[in-house]
Short mmCIF file of C-alpha atoms and ligand atoms in Angstrom, two decimals:
data_model
loop_
_atom_site.label_atom_id
_atom_site.label_comp_id
_atom_site.label_asym_id
_atom_site.label_seq_id
_atom_site.Cartn_x
_atom_site.Cartn_y
_atom_site.Cartn_z
CA MET D 13 123.23 114.65 117.64
CA ILE D 14 124.24 112.24 114.94
CA ASN D 15 122.09 111.83 111.83
CA ARG D 16 121.02 108.53 110.38
CA ARG D 17 123.38 108.67 107.44
CA ALA D 18 126.45 109.22 109.67
CA LEU D 19 125.18 106.51 111.98
CA LEU D 20 124.78 104.08 109.12
CA LYS D 21 128.29 104.91 108.02
CA ASN D 22 129.57 104.27 111.52
CA LEU D 23 127.73 101.02 111.84
CA SER D 24 128.92 99.75 108.49
CA THR D 25 132.46 99.79 109.91
CA LEU D 26 131.39 97.41 112.66
CA PRO D 27 131.56 93.92 111.26
CA LEU D 28 128.25 92.07 111.00
CA VAL D 29 126.24 93.89 113.67
CA GLY D 30 123.67 95.48 111.37
CA GLY D 31 123.26 92.25 109.42
CA ILE D 32 122.96 89.76 112.21
CA PHE D 33 120.37 91.23 114.49
CA GLY D 34 118.35 93.28 112.07
CA GLY D 35 119.51 96.74 111.06
CA ASN D 36 116.64 98.92 112.19
CA TYR D 37 116.52 97.59 115.75
CA LEU D 38 120.16 98.25 116.22
CA LEU D 39 120.03 101.60 114.57
CA ALA D 40 117.26 102.72 116.85
CA LYS D 41 119.15 101.56 119.90
CA GLU D 42 122.42 103.15 118.78
CA ALA D 43 120.69 106.36 117.80
CA ALA D 44 119.04 106.68 121.20
CA THR D 45 122.34 105.94 122.99
CA MET D 46 124.22 108.45 120.94
CA ALA D 47 121.54 111.12 121.47
CA GLY D 48 121.79 110.40 125.22
CA LYS D 49 118.18 109.12 125.40
CA PRO D 50 117.10 105.98 127.17
CA TYR D 51 116.18 103.27 124.71
CA ARG D 52 112.98 101.42 125.46
CA ASP D 53 112.67 98.01 123.97
CA TYR D 54 108.86 97.88 123.96
CA PHE D 55 108.47 94.56 122.19
CA LYS D 56 110.91 92.90 124.58
CA GLU D 57 109.19 94.46 127.61
CA LEU D 58 105.86 93.20 126.38
CA GLY D 59 107.19 89.75 125.52
CA VAL D 60 106.27 90.14 121.84
CA ARG D 61 108.68 88.33 119.58
CA THR D 62 110.08 90.12 116.56
CA PHE D 63 111.16 88.26 113.43
CA ILE D 64 112.85 88.48 110.09
CA ASN D 65 110.15 88.84 107.46
CA ALA D 66 111.00 86.44 104.66
CA ALA D 67 107.33 86.11 103.78
CA GLY D 68 106.15 89.44 102.28
CA THR D 69 103.53 92.05 102.98
CA TYR D 70 101.14 90.21 105.32
CA THR D 71 98.72 92.10 107.51
CA ALA D 72 99.08 89.49 110.26
CA MET D 73 102.85 90.02 110.20
CA SER D 74 102.44 93.81 110.49
CA GLY D 75 102.85 94.44 106.74
CA CYS D 76 106.03 96.35 105.90
CA LEU D 77 108.71 98.52 107.39
CA MET D 78 108.08 102.15 106.56
CA ARG D 79 110.66 104.19 104.69
CA ASP D 80 112.54 106.81 106.73
CA ASP D 81 110.87 109.60 104.74
CA VAL D 82 107.52 108.30 105.93
CA MET D 83 108.50 108.45 109.64
CA ASP D 84 109.96 111.97 109.08
CA ALA D 85 106.59 113.09 107.69
CA ILE D 86 104.68 111.38 110.51
CA ASN D 87 106.87 113.01 113.17
CA TYR D 88 106.56 116.36 111.42
CA ALA D 89 102.74 116.05 111.34
CA SER D 90 102.51 115.01 114.96
CA LYS D 91 103.69 118.39 116.23
CA GLN D 92 101.06 120.70 114.68
CA TYR D 93 97.30 120.92 114.20
CA VAL D 94 95.54 121.19 110.83
CA ASN D 95 92.01 120.97 109.56
CA ILE D 96 91.54 117.38 108.32
CA ASP D 97 89.42 118.31 105.29
CA ASP D 98 91.97 120.99 104.23
CA LEU D 99 94.78 118.46 104.51
CA GLN D 100 92.90 115.79 102.57
CA ASP D 101 92.02 118.37 99.86
CA LYS D 102 95.62 119.40 99.40
CA VAL D 103 97.21 116.00 99.70
CA GLY D 104 94.58 114.59 97.33
CA GLU D 105 95.41 117.29 94.74
CA ARG D 106 99.12 116.58 95.11
CA ILE D 107 98.63 112.83 94.69
CA ALA D 108 96.35 113.30 91.67
CA GLU D 109 99.02 115.50 90.10
CA LEU D 110 101.81 112.97 90.81
CA LEU D 111 99.74 110.08 89.48
CA GLU D 112 98.21 111.99 86.55
CA CYS D 113 94.64 111.18 87.51
CA GLU D 114 91.55 113.34 88.08
CA ALA D 115 91.32 113.06 91.86
CA ALA D 116 92.65 111.12 94.81
CA THR D 117 92.27 110.68 98.57
CA VAL D 118 94.12 108.87 101.33
CA THR D 119 92.12 106.09 102.95
CA ALA D 120 92.79 103.74 105.90
CA GLY D 121 94.12 101.01 103.55
CA CYS D 122 92.95 99.39 100.32
CA PHE D 123 90.03 97.71 102.13
CA SER D 124 88.83 101.10 103.26
CA ALA D 125 89.34 102.50 99.74
CA LEU D 126 86.95 99.78 98.43
CA THR D 127 84.29 100.61 101.04
CA LEU D 128 84.59 104.38 100.71
CA GLY D 129 84.79 104.31 96.94
CA LEU D 130 81.56 102.27 96.72
CA ALA D 131 79.90 104.42 99.40
CA GLY D 132 80.74 107.45 97.24
CA VAL D 133 79.16 105.79 94.19
CA LEU D 134 75.98 105.09 96.15
CA THR D 135 75.53 108.40 97.96
CA GLY D 136 77.39 111.01 96.01
CA THR D 137 77.80 114.06 98.28
CA ASP D 138 74.32 113.64 99.82
CA ALA D 139 74.83 113.66 103.63
CA LYS D 140 71.33 112.19 104.19
CA LYS D 141 72.04 109.18 101.96
CA ALA D 142 75.48 108.71 103.61
CA ALA D 143 73.71 108.49 106.95
CA GLN D 144 71.43 105.70 105.64
CA LEU D 145 74.30 103.30 104.90
CA PRO D 146 74.57 100.33 105.33
CA THR D 147 71.09 99.31 106.44
CA ASP D 148 68.73 101.53 104.36
CA LEU D 149 69.55 101.80 100.68
CA SER D 150 66.19 103.36 99.73
CA GLY D 151 66.70 105.97 97.04
CA MET D 152 70.04 104.36 96.13
CA LYS D 153 71.18 101.50 93.98
CA SER D 154 71.93 98.27 95.80
CA GLU D 155 73.90 95.79 93.65
CA VAL D 156 77.47 95.35 92.61
CA ILE D 157 78.43 92.95 89.80
CA LEU D 158 81.70 91.06 89.81
CA GLN D 159 83.16 87.95 88.10
CA LYS D 160 82.95 84.74 90.10
CA SER D 161 86.67 84.15 89.84
CA HIS D 162 87.26 87.67 91.28
CA HIS D 163 85.17 87.01 94.34
CA ILE D 164 87.46 86.83 97.37
CA GLY D 165 87.16 87.64 101.07
CA TYR D 166 88.11 91.23 100.60
CA SER D 167 84.82 91.85 98.81
CA HIS D 168 83.42 92.12 102.32
CA ALA D 169 84.62 95.73 101.99
CA LEU D 170 81.80 96.22 99.43
CA ARG D 171 79.20 94.44 101.54
CA ASN D 172 80.04 96.93 104.30
CA CYS D 173 77.91 99.34 102.34
CA GLY D 174 74.91 97.03 102.50
CA VAL D 175 74.95 96.05 98.84
CA LYS D 176 74.28 92.64 97.29
CA LEU D 177 77.08 91.11 95.25
CA ILE D 178 76.05 89.57 91.93
CA GLU D 179 78.40 86.97 90.39
CA VAL D 180 78.72 86.49 86.69
CA GLU D 181 81.16 84.62 84.42
CA THR D 182 80.70 85.94 80.87
CA ALA D 183 80.18 89.34 79.28
CA ALA D 184 76.66 88.21 78.21
CA GLU D 185 75.83 87.21 81.83
CA LEU D 186 77.14 90.55 83.02
CA GLU D 187 74.96 92.50 80.62
CA ALA D 188 71.97 90.35 81.56
CA ALA D 189 72.61 91.05 85.29
CA ILE D 190 72.58 94.80 84.81
CA ASN D 191 69.36 96.42 86.01
CA ASP D 192 68.22 99.70 87.55
CA GLN D 193 69.72 98.57 90.93
CA THR D 194 73.25 98.07 89.53
CA ALA D 195 75.53 100.58 91.34
CA MET D 196 79.00 99.43 90.26
CA LEU D 197 81.12 96.84 88.46
CA TRP D 198 84.05 95.53 90.55
CA PHE D 199 87.30 94.05 89.27
CA LEU D 200 90.12 92.31 91.14
CA ASN D 201 93.35 93.06 89.33
CA TYR D 202 95.28 89.92 90.21
CA ALA D 203 92.35 87.73 89.12
CA ASN D 204 92.48 89.10 85.59
CA PRO D 205 93.99 85.90 84.12
CA ASP D 206 91.24 83.83 85.76
CA GLY D 207 88.21 85.73 84.53
CA GLN D 208 86.64 85.62 81.13
CA ILE D 209 86.06 89.35 80.94
CA LYS D 210 89.29 91.26 80.60
CA TYR D 211 90.07 94.92 81.43
CA GLU D 212 89.04 96.66 78.21
CA GLU D 213 85.79 94.77 77.77
CA PHE D 214 84.91 95.23 81.43
CA ILE D 215 85.50 98.97 81.24
CA SER D 216 83.60 99.30 77.99
CA LEU D 217 80.61 97.43 79.46
CA GLY D 218 80.63 99.90 82.32
CA LYS D 219 80.75 102.88 79.96
CA LYS D 220 78.05 101.41 77.67
CA HIS D 221 75.61 101.15 80.59
CA GLY D 222 76.75 104.25 82.45
CA ILE D 223 77.89 102.28 85.50
CA PRO D 224 81.12 103.14 87.35
CA THR D 225 83.90 100.50 87.45
CA MET D 226 86.32 99.93 90.33
CA ILE D 227 89.56 97.92 90.40
CA ASP D 228 91.35 96.51 93.47
CA CYS D 229 95.12 96.82 92.89
CA ALA D 230 96.10 96.46 96.58
CA ALA D 231 99.42 94.61 96.23
CA ASP D 232 100.13 95.56 92.61
CA VAL D 233 103.19 97.81 92.86
CA PRO D 234 105.88 97.21 91.70
CA PRO D 235 105.87 97.94 88.82
CA LYS D 236 105.54 101.69 89.34
CA GLU D 237 103.60 102.03 86.08
CA ASN D 238 100.58 100.36 87.66
CA LEU D 239 99.96 103.51 89.69
CA PHE D 240 99.09 105.27 86.44
CA LYS D 241 97.93 102.43 84.23
CA TYR D 242 94.41 101.66 85.47
CA THR D 243 93.06 105.21 85.81
CA LYS D 244 94.38 105.88 82.28
CA MET D 245 92.79 102.60 81.06
CA GLY D 246 89.41 103.97 82.14
CA PHE D 247 88.51 102.50 85.51
CA ASP D 248 86.49 105.09 87.44
CA LEU D 249 88.01 104.14 90.78
CA VAL D 250 91.39 102.51 91.54
CA CYS D 251 92.44 101.27 94.98
CA PHE D 252 95.96 100.59 96.35
CA SER D 253 97.35 99.60 99.73
CA GLY D 254 99.68 102.11 101.29
CA GLY D 255 101.45 99.58 103.46
CA LYS D 256 102.50 96.98 100.89
CA GLY D 257 104.89 97.75 98.03
CA LEU D 258 104.61 101.46 98.65
CA ARG D 259 106.16 100.99 102.14
CA GLY D 260 103.88 103.61 103.74
CA PRO D 261 101.71 103.28 106.84
CA GLN D 262 99.91 99.91 107.21
CA SER D 263 96.80 101.89 108.04
CA ALA D 264 96.85 103.94 104.82
CA GLY D 265 95.83 103.45 101.23
CA LEU D 266 94.99 105.27 98.04
CA LEU D 267 91.66 105.82 96.27
CA LEU D 268 92.17 107.31 92.83
CA GLY D 269 89.73 108.28 90.16
CA ARG D 270 86.83 110.45 89.10
CA LYS D 271 86.53 113.76 90.96
CA ASP D 272 82.78 113.40 91.67
CA LEU D 273 83.26 109.85 93.04
CA ILE D 274 86.18 110.88 95.25
CA ALA D 275 84.07 113.73 96.63
CA GLY D 276 81.37 111.13 97.34
CA ALA D 277 83.86 108.91 99.12
CA ARG D 278 84.97 111.78 101.27
CA GLN D 279 81.33 112.42 102.23
CA ASN D 280 81.30 108.93 103.77
CA THR D 281 84.22 109.26 106.15
CA LEU D 282 85.71 111.46 108.81
CA PRO D 283 85.41 114.17 110.02
CA ARG D 284 81.75 113.45 109.21
CA GLY D 285 80.40 111.34 112.07
CA ASP D 286 77.21 109.83 110.77
CA THR D 287 78.94 107.75 108.10
CA VAL D 288 79.95 104.18 107.32
CA GLY D 289 83.61 105.29 107.14
CA ARG D 290 83.92 107.23 110.36
CA GLY D 291 85.84 104.36 111.98
CA MET D 292 88.33 104.24 109.11
CA LYS D 293 90.20 107.18 110.50
CA VAL D 294 93.30 108.55 108.84
CA ASN D 295 94.73 111.44 110.76
CA LYS D 296 97.32 113.96 109.59
CA GLU D 297 100.16 111.57 110.39
CA GLU D 298 99.04 108.77 108.09
CA THR D 299 97.87 111.24 105.43
CA LEU D 300 101.30 112.89 105.18
CA GLY D 301 103.00 109.53 105.70
CA MET D 302 101.13 108.18 102.68
CA LEU D 303 102.16 111.14 100.54
CA ALA D 304 105.80 110.78 101.62
CA ALA D 305 105.74 107.04 100.88
CA LEU D 306 104.32 107.71 97.38
CA GLU D 307 106.91 110.42 96.68
CA ASN D 308 109.68 108.11 97.90
CA PHE D 309 108.36 105.25 95.75
CA LEU D 310 108.04 107.33 92.59
CA SER D 311 111.56 108.75 92.91
CA ARG D 312 113.27 105.45 93.72
CA ASP D 313 115.76 103.67 91.51
CA HIS D 314 113.54 100.67 90.86
CA GLU D 315 116.20 98.90 88.89
CA ALA D 316 118.48 99.06 91.88
CA ASP D 317 115.74 97.72 94.17
CA TRP D 318 115.15 94.85 91.72
CA LYS D 319 118.83 94.04 91.52
CA LEU D 320 119.05 93.93 95.35
CA TRP D 321 116.05 91.57 95.67
CA LYS D 322 117.27 89.38 92.81
CA GLY D 323 120.73 89.05 94.35
CA GLN D 324 119.22 88.20 97.78
CA ILE D 325 116.96 85.57 96.28
CA GLN D 326 119.80 84.11 94.27
CA HIS D 327 121.91 83.88 97.43
CA ILE D 328 119.23 82.00 99.38
CA HIS D 329 118.60 79.81 96.27
CA ASP D 330 122.27 78.89 96.04
CA VAL D 331 122.68 78.08 99.71
CA ALA D 332 119.53 75.98 99.75
CA ALA D 333 120.51 74.18 96.56
CA SER D 334 123.77 73.07 98.22
CA VAL D 335 121.73 70.74 100.48
CA ASP D 336 121.27 67.25 99.00
CA GLY D 337 117.69 66.70 97.83
CA VAL D 338 116.69 70.38 97.91
CA MET D 339 115.22 71.94 94.73
CA PRO D 340 114.78 75.70 94.99
CA GLU D 341 113.15 77.57 92.13
CA ILE D 342 113.13 81.33 91.45
CA HIS D 343 109.95 82.86 90.05
CA VAL D 344 108.29 86.30 89.70
CA PRO D 345 104.53 86.48 90.11
CA GLU D 346 103.02 88.21 87.03
CA ILE D 347 100.71 90.45 88.99
CA ALA D 348 100.49 91.20 92.75
CA ASN D 349 103.71 90.89 94.75
CA HIS D 350 105.55 91.15 91.43
CA VAL D 351 109.08 90.66 92.94
CA PRO D 352 111.80 87.98 92.74
CA SER D 353 110.53 85.08 94.84
CA LEU D 354 111.72 81.64 95.83
CA ARG D 355 109.82 78.37 96.10
CA ILE D 356 111.85 75.68 97.82
CA LYS D 357 110.83 72.01 97.44
CA TRP D 358 112.73 68.97 98.64
CA ASP D 359 112.72 65.22 98.33
CA MET D 360 110.65 64.18 101.31
CA ASP D 361 112.10 60.66 101.19
CA LYS D 362 115.48 62.14 101.95
CA ILE D 363 114.42 65.03 104.19
CA LYS D 364 111.58 63.75 106.35
CA MET D 365 109.87 67.04 107.13
CA ASP D 366 106.93 68.72 105.36
CA GLY D 367 106.65 72.49 104.65
CA ASN D 368 104.77 73.15 107.85
CA ALA D 369 107.47 71.53 109.99
CA VAL D 370 110.23 73.49 108.26
CA ARG D 371 108.32 76.78 108.63
CA GLU D 372 107.77 76.03 112.33
CA LYS D 373 111.50 75.36 112.91
CA LEU D 374 112.40 78.63 111.19
CA ARG D 375 109.81 80.49 113.20
CA MET D 376 110.90 79.00 116.53
CA GLY D 377 114.64 79.50 115.89
CA HIS D 378 116.92 82.39 116.77
CA PRO D 379 116.37 84.79 115.23
CA SER D 380 112.77 83.88 114.37
CA ILE D 381 112.11 83.82 110.61
CA GLN D 382 108.64 83.97 109.06
CA THR D 383 108.06 82.32 105.67
CA VAL D 384 105.02 81.20 103.71
CA GLY D 385 104.11 78.19 101.62
CA ASP D 386 102.22 74.94 101.96
CA ARG D 387 102.91 71.33 102.95
CA GLU D 388 105.01 70.74 99.79
CA SER D 389 107.09 73.90 99.76
CA LEU D 390 108.56 76.93 101.45
CA GLY D 391 107.89 80.42 99.98
CA ILE D 392 110.35 83.24 100.38
CA THR D 393 110.63 86.90 99.32
CA THR D 394 113.28 89.32 100.44
CA TRP D 395 111.74 92.72 99.59
CA MET D 396 110.42 93.24 103.14
CA MET D 397 113.73 92.36 104.81
CA ASN D 398 116.49 94.55 106.06
CA PRO D 399 119.38 94.09 103.65
CA GLY D 400 121.79 91.54 105.11
CA GLU D 401 119.08 89.40 106.68
CA GLU D 402 119.04 87.22 103.56
CA ARG D 403 122.33 85.69 104.80
CA ILE D 404 120.75 84.62 108.09
CA VAL D 405 117.70 83.27 106.30
CA ALA D 406 119.90 81.28 103.88
CA SER D 407 122.02 79.70 106.56
CA ARG D 408 119.03 78.89 108.76
CA ILE D 409 117.26 77.22 105.84
CA LYS D 410 120.39 75.20 105.15
CA GLU D 411 120.65 74.17 108.82
CA VAL D 412 117.04 73.14 109.05
CA LEU D 413 116.89 71.22 105.77
CA SER D 414 120.18 69.44 106.39
CA GLY D 415 118.87 68.31 109.75
CA MET D 416 121.35 70.32 111.79
CA ALA D 417 118.68 72.31 113.61
C1 PLP Y 516 95.88 93.46 101.01
C2 PLP Y 516 94.68 93.44 100.15
C3 PLP Y 516 93.54 94.25 100.46
C4 PLP Y 516 93.48 94.99 101.76
O1 PLP Y 516 94.36 96.04 101.76
P1 PLP Y 516 94.73 96.82 103.10
O2 PLP Y 516 95.63 97.92 102.62
O3 PLP Y 516 95.36 95.91 104.03
O4 PLP Y 516 93.45 97.37 103.64
C5 PLP Y 516 92.52 94.24 99.56
N1 PLP Y 516 92.56 93.57 98.43
C6 PLP Y 516 93.60 92.78 98.08
C7 PLP Y 516 93.58 92.02 96.81
C8 PLP Y 516 94.71 92.69 98.93
O5 PLP Y 516 95.78 91.95 98.60
#
């Protein structure tokens, strides 16, 4: 049997293979062949097209590719039984220690962390109250306050608990909206620049009125510091996606925060059946996979990751810029998907295609490439690619924009 490192070394001596067709696919095939196992190409069998992900961490595009450590942990977990509550207790303790917060639990994604966190605020560890959600909030509070500019589709996760969402714009409006039904104050991290109430004031309003605060930080690593920042700042609950920048399972996430509230959240999910979260199952595989992803992320050389992404983006930028009329521009979003990114615009009098047409050509080509953007531009990130794929993306963009494809 040949291990992955040796295999990678072998493959790197073969010119171009890993780069051209996507490293992981080839590695899996080579590994199976070398181990004398048949290789099943499931996606091909099923007629499901794979693609180079030049877009980012999008749920519809299956999110991210998990780190090898994550799959090792998943495979390890798949061979033995454990008690789910024991495992969640211990993994939660380990995560809380790693992230220097009071308590933590693994959820089925950030969306699930939002629902379970709020459920915990509403019910505490009362099983009877947990059974009442989401249709009967008697004996519980029933309103969550948020800023209008923070109100996005994901707030449905809160409504899953049966609460009413109350929108406000100013601190004065927030204080006026607080009443004996106010369960929680909710904050969307990436919307911070758009709202009038900023972190510190928001948290202090929560503390002043004795109401828990929650922040949604789903896509907000890197930087690594964000995993520590918001619990330390004073938010009572902090939610992250496991399958975005952390490169863990798509169906995992983190809920961090106050011990009593995390215990409440756990009351509202498996293995307890009569709960709003019973369908948000995380088994031992995702739970360990999430821990492995977090450990991998915390111990990474983040500067080296950044340098890789920056170099990839620069390469695509330079190749695109060599086409007459094309104006690529490198930028880094301040918060959420905080990675080197490229926005490509072009003179539509010279190149008679809009963004949608270019994206469609890239998607329909060989290999298929997924990008984002709008009618005016093409949006690219490289952090979810296999290294080497940026060269294919660059040359395809050049072909399409110069009218050769
Ligand atoms: C992605 C995202 C979510 C949902 O996270 P999942 O891990 O996919 O459940 C929630 N909120 C925001 C702001 C997001 O970007």
